Amino acid sequence: MTVSREVELEGHIIDSGMMGTAFSIIMDMGGEFAVEAFDIGRHKDEASYARLLVEADDEATLQSIIHELHQNGANPADPTDATLQPAPADQVVPHGFYSTTNHPTFVRYEDEWLAVERMEMDCAIVVGRSADGSPRAYTKVLNAVEAGDRIVTGDTGIRVEPPERPRDSGGAFGFMEGGVSSERPSESTIRKIAAAMRETKAEGGEILAVCGPALIHSGAREDLARLVREGHVDMLSAGNGFAVHDIERDLYGTSLGVDTETLDHARHGHKHHIYAISEVIREGGIEAAVESGTIDSGVMYECVVNDRPFVLAGSIRDDGPLPDTITDAVEAQDAIREQAHEADMVLMLSTLLHSVAVGNCLPSTTRVVCVDINPATVTQLLDRGSAQAVGMVTDIGTFVPLLADELDGA
């Protein structure tokens, strides 16, 4: 005896690949399907609709198929309110809690659909009340769950809406469709990225730069500082090493002991980074070192004098670290999360680990640009789920100056 359930697909389900994905999931997981209704949108601004009857040999298989379909945008045709269970203790969620994707998500509560706030992947959904008493749904990471929080469990009463592939390339973001290529004309792509940044700013959006030390080593420091100074970058996320080498360049003219102008190894240059850390500790922090005049150039300098917030997340590899580096991993995650939720566009510049950390906190609707010399890094980052993303496989020391020049020429 088979069991069955109806699911619906709506939107640009053909050209986005959503419908083909649904068919593959059902067949690969041992189920069968029948298309009960199919209405095709015949113009670019018209959505399509399909209703599928999904069948499986047993309830467990059917539930697994429905769960996977749900993660990819297929929703039950007969929605009911979401199931809520109280968290039994702080940092403890009920069994079978719903673990979020990074796609826009809605929860059905008291026969109404609530948009889930602060969307990011791998979180629980809590349903509570706003200050005015109206219901609201929002995400919480597991370590932030409090006893008694009403947690969404199971898959009922939940609607996921993956962003769809644009039907045309109009607008500054039309080219951002998850592509990764080292063969695209770099200057042409950079012009489009610059246009996307201008559009983000014109819309009142915030741009976050996630930076790795290679940016300093490659000689792009002054150009990134220019982007910060002129307001093209609103926030910075990096590690201890990035800030250390930026400050080392200011104090000693080197990065990792190498003169970034002549590429000569400075005498005792291998000590410069630890000397730089020592000087900042002596001052009491980066801001204090800027105010005293000890630091008078560079990316961190521009962040301080132009009031651009930055997060330096530490690791067990760090020398020092700088007083500004957040060494508690959970505290660093929370700081990164706050930046990620404020960002409307993110530039991931030659750093895999910090970009993954930020990417984990981003909803799939956030515009992302990823640049790295390693194709595997770019692919891994873009595969994390943003629908509006572009990757460039190129030298960061070439990319940042060209981007700064393009934005200056606006």
Coordinates of C-alpha atoms in Angstrom, one line a residue:
M1 CA 0.0 0.0 0.0
T2 CA 1.4 3.4 -1.0
V3 CA 1.1 6.7 0.8
S4 CA 0.9 10.0 -0.9
R5 CA 0.9 13.8 -0.5
E6 CA 0.4 16.8 -2.8
V7 CA 3.0 19.5 -3.1
E8 CA 3.0 22.7 -5.1
L9 CA 5.7 24.6 -7.1
E10 CA 5.2 28.2 -8.0
G11 CA 7.4 30.9 -9.7
H12 CA 9.8 30.6 -12.5
I13 CA 10.0 26.9 -11.9
I14 CA 11.1 25.9 -15.4
D15 CA 14.0 28.2 -16.3
S16 CA 15.2 28.2 -12.6
G17 CA 15.5 24.4 -12.8
M18 CA 13.2 24.0 -9.7
M19 CA 10.8 21.6 -11.5
G20 CA 13.6 19.3 -12.8
T21 CA 15.2 19.3 -9.4
A22 CA 11.9 18.2 -7.8
F23 CA 11.4 15.3 -10.3
S24 CA 15.0 14.1 -9.7
I25 CA 14.6 14.2 -5.9
I26 CA 11.4 12.1 -6.0
M27 CA 12.9 9.5 -8.3
D28 CA 16.3 9.3 -6.7
M29 CA 14.7 8.8 -3.2
G30 CA 12.6 5.9 -4.4
G31 CA 9.3 7.7 -4.9
E32 CA 6.9 8.3 -7.8
F33 CA 4.9 11.3 -8.9
A34 CA 2.1 12.4 -11.1
V35 CA 1.6 16.0 -12.4
E36 CA -1.9 16.9 -11.5
A37 CA -1.8 20.5 -12.6
F38 CA 0.6 22.6 -14.7
D39 CA 0.1 26.2 -15.7
I40 CA 3.0 27.7 -17.7
G41 CA 3.8 31.4 -17.4
R42 CA 4.1 32.6 -21.0
H43 CA 5.8 36.0 -20.3
K44 CA 8.8 37.0 -18.3
D45 CA 6.8 38.5 -15.6
E46 CA 4.4 35.6 -15.3
A47 CA 4.9 32.7 -12.8
S48 CA 4.3 29.1 -13.5
Y49 CA 2.5 26.7 -11.2
A50 CA 2.6 22.9 -10.8
R51 CA 0.9 20.6 -8.4
L52 CA 2.4 17.1 -7.9
L53 CA 1.1 14.0 -6.2
V54 CA 4.1 12.4 -4.6
E55 CA 3.9 8.6 -3.7
A56 CA 6.1 6.3 -1.7
D57 CA 5.9 2.8 -0.4
D58 CA 5.8 3.9 3.3
E59 CA 5.4 6.9 5.4
A60 CA 9.0 7.2 6.4
T61 CA 10.2 7.3 2.8
L62 CA 7.4 9.8 1.9
Q63 CA 8.4 12.1 4.7
S64 CA 12.1 12.0 3.7
I65 CA 11.1 13.0 0.1
I66 CA 8.7 15.7 1.2
H67 CA 11.4 17.1 3.5
E68 CA 14.0 17.3 0.7
L69 CA 11.4 18.8 -1.7
H70 CA 10.6 21.4 0.9
Q71 CA 14.2 22.4 1.2
N72 CA 14.2 23.1 -2.6
G73 CA 11.0 25.2 -2.7
A74 CA 8.1 22.7 -3.0
N75 CA 5.4 23.3 -0.4
P76 CA 2.5 21.2 0.8
A77 CA -0.7 21.9 -1.1
D78 CA -2.7 21.7 2.2
P79 CA -0.8 23.8 4.7
T80 CA -1.6 23.7 8.4
D81 CA -0.2 25.7 11.2
A82 CA 3.4 24.9 12.2
T83 CA 4.0 22.6 15.1
L84 CA 5.5 24.4 18.1
Q85 CA 7.2 22.8 21.1
P86 CA 8.9 24.5 24.0
A87 CA 12.7 24.3 24.4
P88 CA 13.2 22.1 27.4
A89 CA 16.3 24.0 28.6
D90 CA 18.8 26.7 27.6
Q91 CA 20.6 25.7 24.4
V92 CA 18.4 22.6 24.0
V93 CA 15.9 22.2 21.2
P94 CA 13.1 19.7 21.0
H95 CA 13.6 16.5 19.0
G96 CA 12.8 17.0 15.3
F97 CA 13.2 20.7 15.3
Y98 CA 13.1 22.4 11.9
S99 CA 16.7 23.4 10.8
T100 CA 16.6 26.3 8.4
T101 CA 18.0 26.9 5.0
N102 CA 19.3 30.3 4.1
H103 CA 16.3 30.9 1.8
P104 CA 13.4 33.2 2.6
T105 CA 11.1 31.2 4.8
F106 CA 7.5 31.7 6.2
V107 CA 5.8 30.0 9.1
R108 CA 2.1 29.4 9.3
Y109 CA 0.7 30.5 12.7
E110 CA -2.9 31.1 13.7
D111 CA -3.8 30.7 10.0
E112 CA -1.4 33.5 8.9
W113 CA 2.0 33.2 7.2
L114 CA 4.8 35.0 9.2
A115 CA 8.0 35.9 7.4
V116 CA 10.9 34.5 9.4
E117 CA 13.2 37.3 10.5
R118 CA 17.1 37.3 10.4
M119 CA 17.2 34.4 7.9
E120 CA 20.3 32.2 7.9
M121 CA 21.1 28.5 7.5
D122 CA 21.3 25.9 10.3
C123 CA 19.2 27.7 12.9
A124 CA 16.0 27.0 14.8
I125 CA 12.8 29.0 14.3
V126 CA 11.2 30.6 17.3
V127 CA 7.6 31.9 17.3
G128 CA 7.0 34.7 19.8
R129 CA 5.4 38.1 20.2
S130 CA 6.5 41.6 19.3
A131 CA 6.3 44.5 21.7
D132 CA 2.8 45.3 20.4
G133 CA 1.6 41.7 20.9
S134 CA 1.6 40.7 17.3
P135 CA 3.1 37.3 16.4
R136 CA 6.6 37.1 14.9
A137 CA 8.9 34.3 13.8
Y138 CA 12.7 34.6 13.9
T139 CA 15.8 32.5 13.8
K140 CA 18.0 31.6 16.7
V141 CA 21.3 29.7 16.7
L142 CA 21.3 26.8 19.0
N143 CA 23.5 28.3 21.7
A144 CA 21.1 31.3 22.0
V145 CA 17.9 29.1 22.6
E146 CA 16.4 29.8 26.0
A147 CA 14.2 27.4 28.0
G148 CA 10.6 27.9 27.0
D149 CA 11.2 29.3 23.5
R150 CA 8.5 28.0 21.2
I151 CA 10.4 26.1 18.6
V152 CA 9.1 25.0 15.2
T153 CA 9.3 21.3 14.7
G154 CA 8.7 19.0 11.7
D155 CA 8.0 20.3 8.2
T156 CA 4.3 21.3 8.4
G157 CA 3.3 24.9 8.2
I158 CA 6.6 26.0 6.7
R159 CA 7.1 27.6 3.3
V160 CA 10.5 28.0 1.7
E161 CA 11.0 30.3 -1.3
P162 CA 14.4 29.9 -3.0
P163 CA 15.4 32.9 -5.0
E164 CA 14.8 32.3 -8.7
R165 CA 17.2 32.8 -11.5
P166 CA 16.5 36.1 -13.3
R167 CA 14.7 35.7 -16.7
D168 CA 16.8 38.6 -18.2
S169 CA 20.0 40.4 -17.5
G170 CA 18.5 43.8 -16.9
G171 CA 19.8 46.0 -14.1
A172 CA 23.2 46.1 -12.4
F173 CA 22.6 42.6 -10.8
G174 CA 21.5 40.8 -13.9
F175 CA 24.9 39.3 -14.4
M176 CA 25.0 37.8 -10.8
E177 CA 23.8 34.3 -11.4
G178 CA 26.2 32.1 -9.5
G179 CA 28.8 32.0 -12.3
V180 CA 32.4 31.3 -11.8
S181 CA 34.9 31.9 -14.5
S182 CA 38.5 32.9 -15.0
E183 CA 37.8 33.4 -18.7
R184 CA 35.4 36.4 -18.5
P185 CA 36.9 39.7 -19.5
S186 CA 38.1 41.0 -16.1
E187 CA 37.6 44.7 -16.8
S188 CA 34.1 44.0 -18.1
T189 CA 33.1 42.0 -15.0
I190 CA 34.7 44.6 -12.7
R191 CA 32.6 47.4 -14.4
K192 CA 29.5 45.4 -13.6
I193 CA 30.6 44.8 -10.0
A194 CA 31.2 48.5 -9.6
A195 CA 27.8 49.2 -11.1
A196 CA 26.2 46.8 -8.6
M197 CA 28.0 48.5 -5.7
R198 CA 26.7 51.9 -6.9
E199 CA 23.2 50.6 -7.1
T200 CA 23.4 49.1 -3.6
K201 CA 24.6 52.4 -2.2
A202 CA 21.9 54.3 -4.2
E203 CA 19.3 52.1 -2.6
G204 CA 20.6 52.9 0.9
G205 CA 22.3 49.5 1.2
E206 CA 25.4 48.6 3.1
I207 CA 28.5 46.9 1.6
L208 CA 30.6 44.5 3.7
A209 CA 34.2 43.6 2.7
V210 CA 35.6 40.2 4.0
C211 CA 39.3 40.4 3.7
G212 CA 42.3 38.1 3.9
P213 CA 46.0 38.9 4.5
A214 CA 46.8 38.2 0.8
L215 CA 45.2 41.5 0.0
I216 CA 48.0 43.2 2.0
H217 CA 50.8 41.0 0.7
S218 CA 49.7 41.6 -2.9
G219 CA 50.0 45.3 -2.7
A220 CA 46.3 46.2 -2.8
R221 CA 46.2 47.8 0.7
E222 CA 46.1 51.4 -0.4
D223 CA 43.3 50.7 -2.9
L224 CA 41.2 49.0 -0.3
A225 CA 41.9 51.8 2.1
R226 CA 40.6 54.2 -0.6
L227 CA 37.4 52.2 -1.0
V228 CA 36.9 52.5 2.8
R229 CA 37.7 56.2 2.9
E230 CA 35.4 57.1 0.0
G231 CA 32.5 55.2 1.4
H232 CA 32.3 52.4 -1.1
V233 CA 32.9 49.9 1.7
D234 CA 30.8 50.4 4.9
M235 CA 32.0 47.5 7.1
L236 CA 35.0 45.2 7.4
S237 CA 35.3 41.6 8.5
A238 CA 38.7 40.0 8.8
G239 CA 41.1 38.1 11.0
N240 CA 43.9 39.1 13.3
G241 CA 46.5 38.5 10.5
F242 CA 44.9 41.0 8.1
A243 CA 45.0 43.8 10.6
V244 CA 48.5 42.9 11.8
H245 CA 50.0 43.0 8.3
D246 CA 48.1 46.2 7.4
I247 CA 49.5 47.9 10.5
E248 CA 53.0 46.3 9.9
R249 CA 52.9 48.0 6.4
D250 CA 52.2 51.3 8.0
L251 CA 54.9 51.1 10.7
Y252 CA 57.7 49.3 8.8
G253 CA 56.8 49.4 5.1
T254 CA 56.6 45.6 5.0
S255 CA 54.1 42.7 4.9
L256 CA 55.4 39.4 6.3
G257 CA 58.8 41.1 6.4
V258 CA 58.8 41.8 2.6
D259 CA 58.8 45.4 1.3
T260 CA 55.6 45.6 -0.7
E261 CA 57.1 48.2 -3.1
T262 CA 60.5 46.6 -3.9
L263 CA 59.7 43.0 -2.9
D264 CA 63.0 42.9 -1.0
H265 CA 63.3 41.1 2.3
A266 CA 63.9 43.7 5.0
R267 CA 66.7 43.1 7.6
H268 CA 65.0 41.5 10.6
G269 CA 61.7 41.8 8.6
H270 CA 60.5 38.5 10.0
K271 CA 60.1 40.3 13.4
H272 CA 58.0 43.2 12.0
H273 CA 54.6 41.6 12.5
I274 CA 55.2 40.9 16.2
Y275 CA 56.7 44.3 16.7
A276 CA 53.5 45.8 15.1
I277 CA 51.4 43.8 17.5
S278 CA 53.5 44.9 20.5
E279 CA 53.1 48.6 19.5
V280 CA 49.3 48.3 19.3
I281 CA 49.1 46.5 22.6
R282 CA 51.3 49.2 24.1
E283 CA 48.8 51.8 22.9
G284 CA 45.8 49.9 24.1
G285 CA 44.2 49.1 20.7
I286 CA 43.9 50.1 17.1
E287 CA 41.7 53.1 17.7
A288 CA 44.1 54.4 20.5
A289 CA 47.1 53.9 18.2
V290 CA 45.3 55.9 15.4
E291 CA 44.4 58.7 17.9
S292 CA 48.0 58.9 19.1
G293 CA 49.4 59.1 15.6
T294 CA 51.2 55.8 15.9
I295 CA 49.2 54.5 13.0
D296 CA 48.5 57.0 10.3
S297 CA 47.6 55.1 7.1
G298 CA 46.1 51.9 5.8
V299 CA 42.8 50.0 6.0
M300 CA 42.4 49.9 9.7
Y301 CA 43.3 53.6 10.0
E302 CA 40.6 54.5 7.5
C303 CA 38.1 52.3 9.3
V304 CA 38.8 54.3 12.6
V305 CA 38.9 57.8 11.2
N306 CA 35.8 57.3 9.0
D307 CA 33.8 55.4 11.6
R308 CA 33.6 52.2 9.5
P309 CA 32.8 49.3 12.0
F310 CA 35.1 46.3 11.8
V311 CA 35.1 42.8 13.3
L312 CA 38.4 40.9 13.8
A313 CA 37.7 37.3 14.5
G314 CA 40.5 35.4 16.1
S315 CA 41.8 31.8 15.7
I316 CA 44.3 29.5 17.5
R317 CA 46.9 30.5 14.8
D318 CA 47.0 34.1 15.9
D319 CA 50.2 35.8 17.1
G320 CA 49.5 38.4 19.8
P321 CA 46.7 38.8 19.2
L322 CA 45.8 42.4 18.8
P323 CA 43.6 43.8 21.6
D324 CA 40.8 44.4 19.1
T325 CA 40.7 40.7 18.0
I326 CA 37.7 38.7 19.4
T327 CA 39.2 35.5 20.8
D328 CA 36.0 33.9 22.0
A329 CA 34.6 31.9 19.1
V330 CA 31.0 32.3 20.0
E331 CA 31.4 36.1 20.6
A332 CA 33.1 36.4 17.3
Q333 CA 30.3 34.5 15.6
D334 CA 27.7 36.8 17.1
A335 CA 29.7 39.9 15.9
I336 CA 30.0 38.5 12.4
R337 CA 26.3 37.6 12.4
E338 CA 25.3 41.2 13.2
Q339 CA 27.4 42.5 10.3
A340 CA 26.1 39.9 7.9
H341 CA 22.5 40.8 8.7
E342 CA 23.2 44.4 8.0
A343 CA 24.9 43.8 4.7
D344 CA 23.1 44.1 1.4
M345 CA 26.2 43.2 -0.6
V346 CA 29.3 41.3 0.4
L347 CA 32.8 41.4 -1.2
M348 CA 34.7 38.2 -0.3
L349 CA 38.3 39.1 -1.0
S350 CA 40.8 36.3 -0.9
T351 CA 39.9 34.5 2.3
L352 CA 38.2 31.1 2.4
L353 CA 37.8 30.7 6.2
H354 CA 36.4 34.1 7.0
S355 CA 34.2 34.1 3.9
V356 CA 32.7 30.8 4.9
A357 CA 32.0 32.2 8.4
V358 CA 30.2 35.2 7.0
G359 CA 28.5 33.2 4.3
N360 CA 27.0 30.9 6.9
C361 CA 25.1 33.9 8.3
L362 CA 23.9 35.4 5.0
P363 CA 20.4 34.9 3.6
S364 CA 20.4 33.6 0.0
T365 CA 19.1 36.9 -1.3
T366 CA 22.3 38.9 -0.3
R367 CA 24.4 39.9 -3.3
V368 CA 27.9 38.3 -3.1
V369 CA 31.1 38.8 -5.0
C370 CA 33.9 36.3 -4.4
V371 CA 37.4 36.9 -5.7
D372 CA 40.3 34.5 -5.2
I373 CA 43.2 33.1 -7.2
N374 CA 42.1 29.6 -6.3
P375 CA 39.1 28.3 -8.4
A376 CA 38.2 25.8 -5.7
T377 CA 37.8 28.6 -3.1
V378 CA 35.5 30.6 -5.4
T379 CA 33.4 27.5 -6.2
Q380 CA 33.1 26.4 -2.6
L381 CA 31.9 29.8 -1.5
L382 CA 29.3 30.3 -4.2
D383 CA 28.0 26.8 -3.8
R384 CA 26.8 27.8 -0.3
G385 CA 23.6 29.1 -1.8
S386 CA 23.4 32.7 -2.9
A387 CA 21.3 33.2 -5.9
Q388 CA 22.8 36.6 -6.6
A389 CA 26.5 35.9 -6.7
V390 CA 29.4 36.2 -9.0
G391 CA 32.9 34.7 -8.7
M392 CA 36.1 35.8 -10.2
V393 CA 39.3 33.7 -10.3
T394 CA 42.0 36.3 -10.4
D395 CA 44.8 37.9 -8.4
I396 CA 43.4 40.1 -5.6
G397 CA 46.2 42.5 -6.1
T398 CA 44.9 43.2 -9.6
F399 CA 41.2 43.1 -8.8
V400 CA 41.0 45.7 -6.0
P401 CA 43.0 48.5 -7.7
L402 CA 40.9 48.1 -10.9
L403 CA 37.7 48.1 -8.9
A404 CA 38.8 51.3 -7.0
D405 CA 39.7 53.0 -10.2
E406 CA 36.4 52.0 -11.8
L407 CA 34.5 53.4 -8.8
D408 CA 36.6 56.6 -8.8
G409 CA 35.6 57.1 -12.4
A410 CA 31.9 57.2 -11.7

